[in-house]
Amino acid sequence: MLIGIPKELASGENRVAIIPTDAKKLIRAGATIQIEAGLGLGSGFSDEEYTDAGATIITDRNAVLASADIILRISKPSLDEIGQMKSGCIHVSYLDPFNEHDLIKAFRDRGVSAISMEMIPRSTRSQKMDALSSQASLAGYVMVLLATTKLPRILPMMMTPAGTLKPSTAFIIGAGVAGLQAIATAKRLGAKVVAFDTRSVVAEQVRSLGGKFLEIDLGETGQTKDGYALALTEEQMKLQLEGQKKQIAESDIVITTAQLFGRKPPVLVTSDMIKGMKPGSVIVDMAAESGGNVEGSVAGKTVVVDGVTIIGDGNWSNFVSRDASQMYSANLFNLVDEGWIADDKKMVIDMENDILQGCVITHGGEIVNETIKNLIN
């Protein structure tokens, strides 16, 4: 099979879908790989490294898209790009299938098998393919570092002849993959860390990382079978906001990580809470790109509201693009390997495979993911 990897076109995107070491593994398995020239330069991977791995460098982007049996990338394609793909090819990337209905229909009509990296099931067997988790873990680390660059204080306690500096307080809202990494990073840097999550079952994980779990009685809450927090009722949201208000006012750094897949994220930090924070405090809104957890946050920008800096950059793992590329590349390699038939030297989509059942959106000219199919219909 011919695997094509085009460059990412999103502004400022430095990550790559496949790094040279994983390209070499795929070639050893029997694949032929075409790389668009300059693919890895943003993360420090030269064309020469890819050719040394056995890949072919192509300068014509359209040729990469038109000839590939499998296309591996990070961002979703344009509708024009789908029109260039071969009927029957496999396309793997983030797709945002809950919102990109026209894109999914285009894949269906073109006869392309579209695999969405967001839809990889949360299971033990699929962990090595779970790109959301791999990138979120880096996001948690990056968000703490970005906050420290804007905070006019140091994080650890420091005893000096000139006096003692008290440790900064970091409040992490949401203890999923990103939140737990943020807790661990802030703690390693010496901050006093407090965290909250609607899922009380994660309290022990917070404490194991050295953080204090903020207790707020919300009544009955829970999580999905994939480990995501369930949406709260309106009354529960009011209880959460009221319970967090005092802690937010006392914190130097607030990091929000609450995202609801396929839906607008909840507002967790309101304008009146921001007014109650100390001047110079910093908020990082992980969900700024998809609607925001913080009133006043702006997607892709850092703004100052009532003396508080609010960071909403987004694409957090791109700040450490080399490591992010390594992790995403491993996720893609393991996904291709899951469907790889060694004797035939090709990837086959088997809809009996429990992992592929969840992440294959279109196949054989049909929308095969029932959730997305029902949503579009």
Short mmCIF file of C-alpha atoms in Angstrom, two decimals:
data_model
loop_
_atom_site.label_atom_id
_atom_site.label_comp_id
_atom_site.label_asym_id
_atom_site.label_seq_id
_atom_site.Cartn_x
_atom_site.Cartn_y
_atom_site.Cartn_z
CA MET A 1 0.00 0.00 0.00
CA LEU A 2 1.10 3.54 -0.73
CA ILE A 3 0.92 5.75 2.37
CA GLY A 4 0.91 9.50 1.75
CA ILE A 5 1.68 12.13 4.38
CA PRO A 6 0.97 15.75 3.31
CA LYS A 7 2.23 18.79 5.19
CA GLU A 8 -0.11 20.42 7.68
CA LEU A 9 -1.51 23.70 6.35
CA ALA A 10 -2.96 25.20 9.55
CA SER A 11 -1.21 28.44 10.49
CA GLY A 12 1.59 27.83 13.00
CA GLU A 13 1.13 24.05 13.03
CA ASN A 14 4.56 22.41 13.51
CA ARG A 15 3.52 18.87 14.42
CA VAL A 16 3.82 16.05 11.91
CA ALA A 17 1.72 12.93 11.51
CA ILE A 18 4.60 10.49 11.06
CA ILE A 19 8.19 10.83 12.27
CA PRO A 20 11.08 9.09 10.47
CA THR A 21 11.41 6.17 12.93
CA ASP A 22 7.74 5.22 12.49
CA ALA A 23 7.99 5.70 8.73
CA LYS A 24 10.80 3.15 8.79
CA LYS A 25 8.61 0.70 10.74
CA LEU A 26 5.80 1.01 8.20
CA ILE A 27 8.21 0.46 5.31
CA ARG A 28 9.60 -2.63 7.03
CA ALA A 29 6.02 -3.91 7.27
CA GLY A 30 5.74 -3.65 3.49
CA ALA A 31 4.29 -0.17 2.91
CA THR A 32 5.56 2.43 0.44
CA ILE A 33 5.65 5.94 1.86
CA GLN A 34 5.49 9.31 0.11
CA ILE A 35 6.24 12.44 2.14
CA GLU A 36 5.47 15.97 1.01
CA ALA A 37 8.74 17.92 0.92
CA GLY A 38 9.43 19.90 4.09
CA LEU A 39 6.92 17.89 6.14
CA GLY A 40 8.92 17.71 9.36
CA LEU A 41 10.94 20.92 9.34
CA GLY A 42 8.78 22.62 11.99
CA SER A 43 9.61 19.89 14.49
CA GLY A 44 13.22 19.41 13.45
CA PHE A 45 12.82 16.39 11.13
CA SER A 46 14.67 16.89 7.84
CA ASP A 47 13.71 15.44 4.47
CA GLU A 48 17.00 13.54 4.57
CA GLU A 49 15.91 11.68 7.72
CA TYR A 50 12.79 10.52 5.90
CA THR A 51 14.73 9.40 2.82
CA ASP A 52 17.18 7.55 5.09
CA ALA A 53 14.15 5.75 6.54
CA GLY A 54 13.16 4.67 3.02
CA ALA A 55 10.46 7.22 2.21
CA THR A 56 10.15 9.13 -1.07
CA ILE A 57 10.00 12.92 -1.00
CA ILE A 58 7.35 14.47 -3.27
CA THR A 59 7.12 18.20 -4.00
CA ASP A 60 3.64 17.99 -5.56
CA ARG A 61 1.09 18.00 -2.73
CA ASN A 62 -1.77 17.10 -5.07
CA ALA A 63 0.15 14.03 -6.24
CA VAL A 64 0.55 12.85 -2.64
CA LEU A 65 -3.20 13.12 -2.05
CA ALA A 66 -4.25 11.61 -5.38
CA SER A 67 -2.01 8.54 -5.35
CA ALA A 68 -2.18 7.41 -1.70
CA ASP A 69 -4.03 4.29 -0.55
CA ILE A 70 -3.74 5.60 3.03
CA ILE A 71 -3.46 9.28 3.98
CA LEU A 72 -2.15 10.08 7.45
CA ARG A 73 -2.33 13.61 8.84
CA ILE A 74 -3.31 15.69 11.87
CA SER A 75 -5.87 18.25 10.69
CA LYS A 76 -9.01 17.50 8.71
CA PRO A 77 -8.84 18.00 4.93
CA SER A 78 -10.67 20.60 2.88
CA LEU A 79 -13.59 19.54 0.67
CA ASP A 80 -11.39 20.18 -2.38
CA GLU A 81 -8.75 17.79 -1.04
CA ILE A 82 -11.32 15.04 -0.55
CA GLY A 83 -12.22 15.43 -4.22
CA GLN A 84 -8.62 14.59 -5.15
CA MET A 85 -8.51 11.33 -3.18
CA LYS A 86 -8.90 7.89 -4.70
CA SER A 87 -12.19 6.12 -4.13
CA GLY A 88 -11.51 3.32 -1.67
CA CYS A 89 -8.56 4.97 0.04
CA ILE A 90 -8.29 5.33 3.82
CA HIS A 91 -7.98 8.79 5.39
CA VAL A 92 -6.92 9.15 9.05
CA SER A 93 -6.89 12.43 11.00
CA TYR A 94 -8.84 14.51 13.48
CA LEU A 95 -12.24 15.10 11.82
CA ASP A 96 -14.55 16.74 14.40
CA PRO A 97 -17.36 14.49 13.07
CA PHE A 98 -20.04 15.84 15.44
CA ASN A 99 -19.81 19.25 13.78
CA GLU A 100 -18.29 18.70 10.32
CA HIS A 101 -21.34 17.18 8.61
CA ASP A 102 -20.47 18.38 5.09
CA LEU A 103 -17.00 16.88 5.46
CA ILE A 104 -18.40 13.49 6.47
CA LYS A 105 -20.87 13.53 3.58
CA ALA A 106 -18.02 14.34 1.17
CA PHE A 107 -16.02 11.35 2.43
CA ARG A 108 -19.09 9.15 1.98
CA ASP A 109 -19.84 10.39 -1.52
CA ARG A 110 -16.20 9.99 -2.59
CA GLY A 111 -16.08 6.42 -1.28
CA VAL A 112 -13.24 7.23 1.14
CA SER A 113 -12.92 5.31 4.40
CA ALA A 114 -12.57 8.09 6.98
CA ILE A 115 -11.13 7.36 10.41
CA SER A 116 -11.51 9.99 13.16
CA MET A 117 -8.75 10.09 15.77
CA GLU A 118 -11.16 11.75 18.24
CA MET A 119 -13.34 8.65 18.13
CA ILE A 120 -10.72 6.09 19.22
CA PRO A 121 -12.49 4.19 22.04
CA ARG A 122 -11.29 4.72 25.59
CA SER A 123 -10.27 1.15 26.38
CA THR A 124 -7.18 -0.58 27.72
CA ARG A 125 -6.46 -2.18 24.35
CA SER A 126 -6.69 1.10 22.44
CA GLN A 127 -4.58 3.24 24.79
CA LYS A 128 -1.58 3.14 22.44
CA MET A 129 -3.76 4.69 19.69
CA ASP A 130 -5.51 7.30 21.87
CA ALA A 131 -4.30 10.58 20.38
CA LEU A 132 -6.65 12.71 22.48
CA SER A 133 -4.98 11.44 25.63
CA SER A 134 -1.42 11.62 24.31
CA GLN A 135 -1.83 15.23 23.19
CA ALA A 136 -3.82 16.21 26.30
CA SER A 137 -1.03 15.02 28.60
CA LEU A 138 1.36 17.42 26.85
CA ALA A 139 -1.28 20.18 26.94
CA GLY A 140 -1.48 19.91 30.73
CA TYR A 141 2.27 20.39 31.00
CA VAL A 142 2.36 23.30 28.52
CA MET A 143 -0.51 25.22 30.14
CA VAL A 144 1.32 25.38 33.47
CA LEU A 145 4.51 26.63 31.80
CA LEU A 146 2.61 29.29 29.86
CA ALA A 147 0.94 30.45 33.06
CA THR A 148 4.31 30.83 34.80
CA THR A 149 5.59 33.10 32.02
CA LYS A 150 2.74 35.56 32.66
CA LEU A 151 2.59 35.31 36.46
CA PRO A 152 4.60 38.04 38.23
CA ARG A 153 5.55 35.55 40.95
CA ILE A 154 7.57 32.37 41.30
CA LEU A 155 5.78 29.11 42.08
CA PRO A 156 7.81 27.59 44.95
CA MET A 157 8.32 28.88 48.46
CA MET A 158 11.74 30.49 48.74
CA MET A 159 13.50 31.43 51.98
CA THR A 160 16.09 34.16 51.46
CA PRO A 161 18.01 36.68 53.59
CA ALA A 162 15.63 39.27 52.17
CA GLY A 163 12.61 37.40 53.46
CA THR A 164 10.42 34.40 52.70
CA LEU A 165 8.43 34.16 49.49
CA LYS A 166 5.22 32.19 49.89
CA PRO A 167 4.37 29.54 47.28
CA SER A 168 1.89 30.38 44.56
CA THR A 169 -1.45 28.60 44.49
CA ALA A 170 -2.61 26.81 41.35
CA PHE A 171 -6.23 25.72 41.01
CA ILE A 172 -6.88 23.08 38.35
CA ILE A 173 -10.50 22.57 37.31
CA GLY A 174 -10.93 19.14 35.74
CA ALA A 175 -8.78 16.13 36.60
CA GLY A 176 -8.76 14.26 33.30
CA VAL A 177 -5.55 13.52 31.41
CA ALA A 178 -4.66 17.19 30.90
CA GLY A 179 -5.71 18.20 34.40
CA LEU A 180 -3.70 15.48 36.11
CA GLN A 181 -0.59 16.42 34.13
CA ALA A 182 -1.14 20.08 35.04
CA ILE A 183 -1.42 19.12 38.71
CA ALA A 184 1.78 17.08 38.54
CA THR A 185 3.68 19.82 36.70
CA ALA A 186 2.58 22.65 39.00
CA LYS A 187 3.45 20.52 42.04
CA ARG A 188 6.91 19.69 40.66
CA LEU A 189 7.52 23.41 40.18
CA GLY A 190 6.71 24.02 43.82
CA ALA A 191 3.19 25.45 43.74
CA LYS A 192 0.48 24.72 46.24
CA VAL A 193 -2.04 22.80 44.13
CA VAL A 194 -5.80 22.49 44.57
CA ALA A 195 -8.02 20.65 42.07
CA PHE A 196 -11.67 19.91 41.46
CA ASP A 197 -13.53 17.48 39.24
CA THR A 198 -17.21 16.58 39.09
CA ARG A 199 -16.15 12.92 39.24
CA SER A 200 -15.37 12.28 42.88
CA VAL A 201 -13.68 9.01 41.90
CA VAL A 202 -10.61 10.97 40.72
CA ALA A 203 -10.03 12.57 44.14
CA GLU A 204 -7.52 9.88 45.08
CA GLN A 205 -5.57 10.47 41.85
CA VAL A 206 -5.36 14.19 42.68
CA ARG A 207 -4.08 13.45 46.18
CA SER A 208 -1.55 10.91 44.87
CA LEU A 209 0.05 13.72 42.85
CA GLY A 210 0.33 15.95 45.91
CA GLY A 211 -2.72 18.09 45.22
CA LYS A 212 -5.64 18.91 47.51
CA PHE A 213 -9.06 17.90 46.21
CA LEU A 214 -11.68 20.62 46.65
CA GLU A 215 -14.82 19.05 48.07
CA ILE A 216 -18.08 20.41 46.58
CA ASP A 217 -21.29 18.47 47.17
CA LEU A 218 -23.02 18.30 43.79
CA GLY A 219 -25.26 15.36 44.56
CA GLU A 220 -25.32 12.46 42.10
CA THR A 221 -22.66 12.78 39.36
CA GLY A 222 -20.79 10.25 37.26
CA GLN A 223 -18.88 9.51 34.10
CA THR A 224 -19.43 7.78 30.76
CA LYS A 225 -18.14 4.30 29.97
CA ASP A 226 -15.16 6.02 28.30
CA GLY A 227 -14.32 7.94 31.47
CA TYR A 228 -15.64 11.37 30.44
CA ALA A 229 -17.51 13.49 32.96
CA LEU A 230 -21.27 13.61 32.49
CA ALA A 231 -22.84 17.02 31.89
CA LEU A 232 -24.22 18.57 35.06
CA THR A 233 -27.76 19.78 35.59
CA GLU A 234 -28.36 23.53 35.81
CA GLU A 235 -28.68 23.27 39.60
CA GLN A 236 -25.43 21.30 39.88
CA MET A 237 -23.63 23.88 37.76
CA LYS A 238 -24.74 26.61 40.15
CA LEU A 239 -23.43 24.59 43.10
CA GLN A 240 -20.09 24.05 41.37
CA LEU A 241 -19.65 27.72 40.49
CA GLU A 242 -20.51 28.82 44.02
CA GLY A 243 -18.20 26.20 45.54
CA GLN A 244 -15.26 27.24 43.35
CA LYS A 245 -15.64 31.00 43.78
CA LYS A 246 -13.62 31.35 47.01
CA GLN A 247 -10.84 29.08 45.76
CA ILE A 248 -10.54 31.01 42.49
CA ALA A 249 -10.23 34.28 44.40
CA GLU A 250 -7.39 32.82 46.48
CA SER A 251 -5.49 31.35 43.52
CA ASP A 252 -2.62 32.85 41.54
CA ILE A 253 -3.11 30.46 38.61
CA VAL A 254 -6.40 28.91 37.47
CA ILE A 255 -6.38 26.29 34.71
CA THR A 256 -9.66 25.03 33.27
CA THR A 257 -9.72 21.76 31.32
CA ALA A 258 -13.43 20.95 31.01
CA GLN A 259 -14.37 19.94 27.48
CA LEU A 260 -17.50 18.08 26.39
CA PHE A 261 -16.80 16.12 23.21
CA GLY A 262 -19.08 17.31 20.42
CA ARG A 263 -20.72 19.99 22.59
CA LYS A 264 -19.98 23.51 23.80
CA PRO A 265 -17.90 23.43 26.99
CA PRO A 266 -19.38 24.70 30.27
CA VAL A 267 -18.52 28.17 31.61
CA LEU A 268 -16.62 27.60 34.85
CA VAL A 269 -15.07 31.00 35.53
CA THR A 270 -17.47 33.92 35.29
CA SER A 271 -16.76 37.64 34.96
CA ASP A 272 -17.55 38.31 38.61
CA MET A 273 -15.09 35.58 39.66
CA ILE A 274 -12.37 37.22 37.55
CA LYS A 275 -13.08 40.56 39.27
CA GLY A 276 -12.53 38.83 42.60
CA MET A 277 -9.05 37.57 41.67
CA LYS A 278 -5.81 39.32 42.63
CA PRO A 279 -4.31 41.63 39.98
CA GLY A 280 -1.57 39.79 38.11
CA SER A 281 -3.29 36.41 38.46
CA VAL A 282 -3.38 34.14 35.41
CA ILE A 283 -6.12 31.94 33.93
CA VAL A 284 -5.48 29.37 31.21
CA ASP A 285 -8.61 28.28 29.32
CA MET A 286 -7.94 24.94 27.64
CA ALA A 287 -11.35 25.04 25.93
CA ALA A 288 -11.03 28.56 24.48
CA GLU A 289 -11.01 27.27 20.88
CA SER A 290 -14.28 25.38 21.27
CA GLY A 291 -16.27 28.02 23.13
CA GLY A 292 -14.39 28.50 26.37
CA ASN A 293 -14.65 27.70 30.08
CA VAL A 294 -13.86 31.31 30.97
CA GLU A 295 -15.95 34.41 30.28
CA GLY A 296 -13.75 36.84 28.38
CA SER A 297 -11.27 34.32 27.00
CA VAL A 298 -10.43 34.72 23.30
CA ALA A 299 -9.50 31.75 21.12
CA GLY A 300 -5.88 31.93 20.02
CA LYS A 301 -5.06 35.01 22.08
CA THR A 302 -3.88 36.21 25.47
CA VAL A 303 -5.96 39.04 26.91
CA VAL A 304 -6.06 40.99 30.17
CA VAL A 305 -9.43 41.42 31.89
CA ASP A 306 -9.72 43.39 35.15
CA GLY A 307 -5.98 42.93 35.75
CA VAL A 308 -6.13 39.16 35.20
CA THR A 309 -4.29 37.59 32.27
CA ILE A 310 -6.40 35.03 30.38
CA ILE A 311 -4.53 32.68 28.03
CA GLY A 312 -6.56 31.02 25.28
CA ASP A 313 -3.89 30.00 22.77
CA GLY A 314 -5.20 26.51 21.96
CA ASN A 315 -3.34 23.73 20.11
CA TRP A 316 -1.35 23.39 23.31
CA SER A 317 0.75 20.35 22.36
CA ASN A 318 2.07 22.27 19.34
CA PHE A 319 4.23 24.28 21.76
CA VAL A 320 6.26 21.09 22.24
CA SER A 321 5.80 19.92 18.67
CA ARG A 322 8.67 17.46 18.50
CA ASP A 323 7.44 15.38 21.44
CA ALA A 324 3.83 15.86 20.33
CA SER A 325 4.76 14.54 16.88
CA GLN A 326 6.49 11.53 18.39
CA MET A 327 3.40 10.63 20.42
CA TYR A 328 0.87 11.25 17.64
CA SER A 329 3.03 9.33 15.17
CA ALA A 330 3.08 6.36 17.54
CA ASN A 331 -0.72 6.59 17.85
CA LEU A 332 -1.09 6.47 14.04
CA PHE A 333 1.44 3.68 13.60
CA ASN A 334 -0.37 1.52 16.16
CA LEU A 335 -3.72 2.23 14.49
CA VAL A 336 -2.42 1.20 11.06
CA ASP A 337 -0.74 -1.81 12.62
CA GLU A 338 -4.08 -2.81 14.20
CA GLY A 339 -5.56 -3.36 10.73
CA TRP A 340 -2.37 -4.46 8.97
CA ILE A 341 -2.40 -7.87 7.26
CA ALA A 342 1.24 -8.95 7.17
CA ASP A 343 0.87 -11.52 4.37
CA ASP A 344 -0.93 -9.08 2.07
CA LYS A 345 1.14 -6.07 3.20
CA LYS A 346 -1.89 -3.82 3.50
CA MET A 347 -4.32 -2.31 5.98
CA VAL A 348 -7.82 -3.77 6.01
CA ILE A 349 -10.79 -2.19 7.76
CA ASP A 350 -12.53 -4.97 9.66
CA MET A 351 -15.78 -3.67 11.10
CA GLU A 352 -15.82 -6.57 13.56
CA ASN A 353 -12.75 -5.04 15.23
CA ASP A 354 -13.96 -3.25 18.38
CA ILE A 355 -11.49 -0.39 17.99
CA LEU A 356 -12.27 0.28 14.34
CA GLN A 357 -16.00 0.05 15.03
CA GLY A 358 -15.72 3.20 17.12
CA CYS A 359 -13.45 5.36 14.97
CA VAL A 360 -14.37 4.49 11.35
CA ILE A 361 -16.91 7.11 10.28
CA THR A 362 -17.39 6.31 6.57
CA HIS A 363 -16.64 3.11 4.67
CA GLY A 364 -17.82 1.59 1.41
CA GLY A 365 -19.76 4.70 0.41
CA GLU A 366 -21.77 4.75 3.65
CA ILE A 367 -21.67 6.49 7.03
CA VAL A 368 -21.04 3.45 9.24
CA ASN A 369 -20.69 5.10 12.66
CA GLU A 370 -24.25 4.93 14.03
CA THR A 371 -23.90 7.95 16.32
CA ILE A 372 -22.68 10.24 13.54
CA LYS A 373 -25.11 8.72 11.02
CA ASN A 374 -28.09 9.43 13.27
CA LEU A 375 -26.85 12.93 14.03
CA ILE A 376 -26.45 13.82 10.34
CA ASN A 377 -29.76 12.25 9.35
#
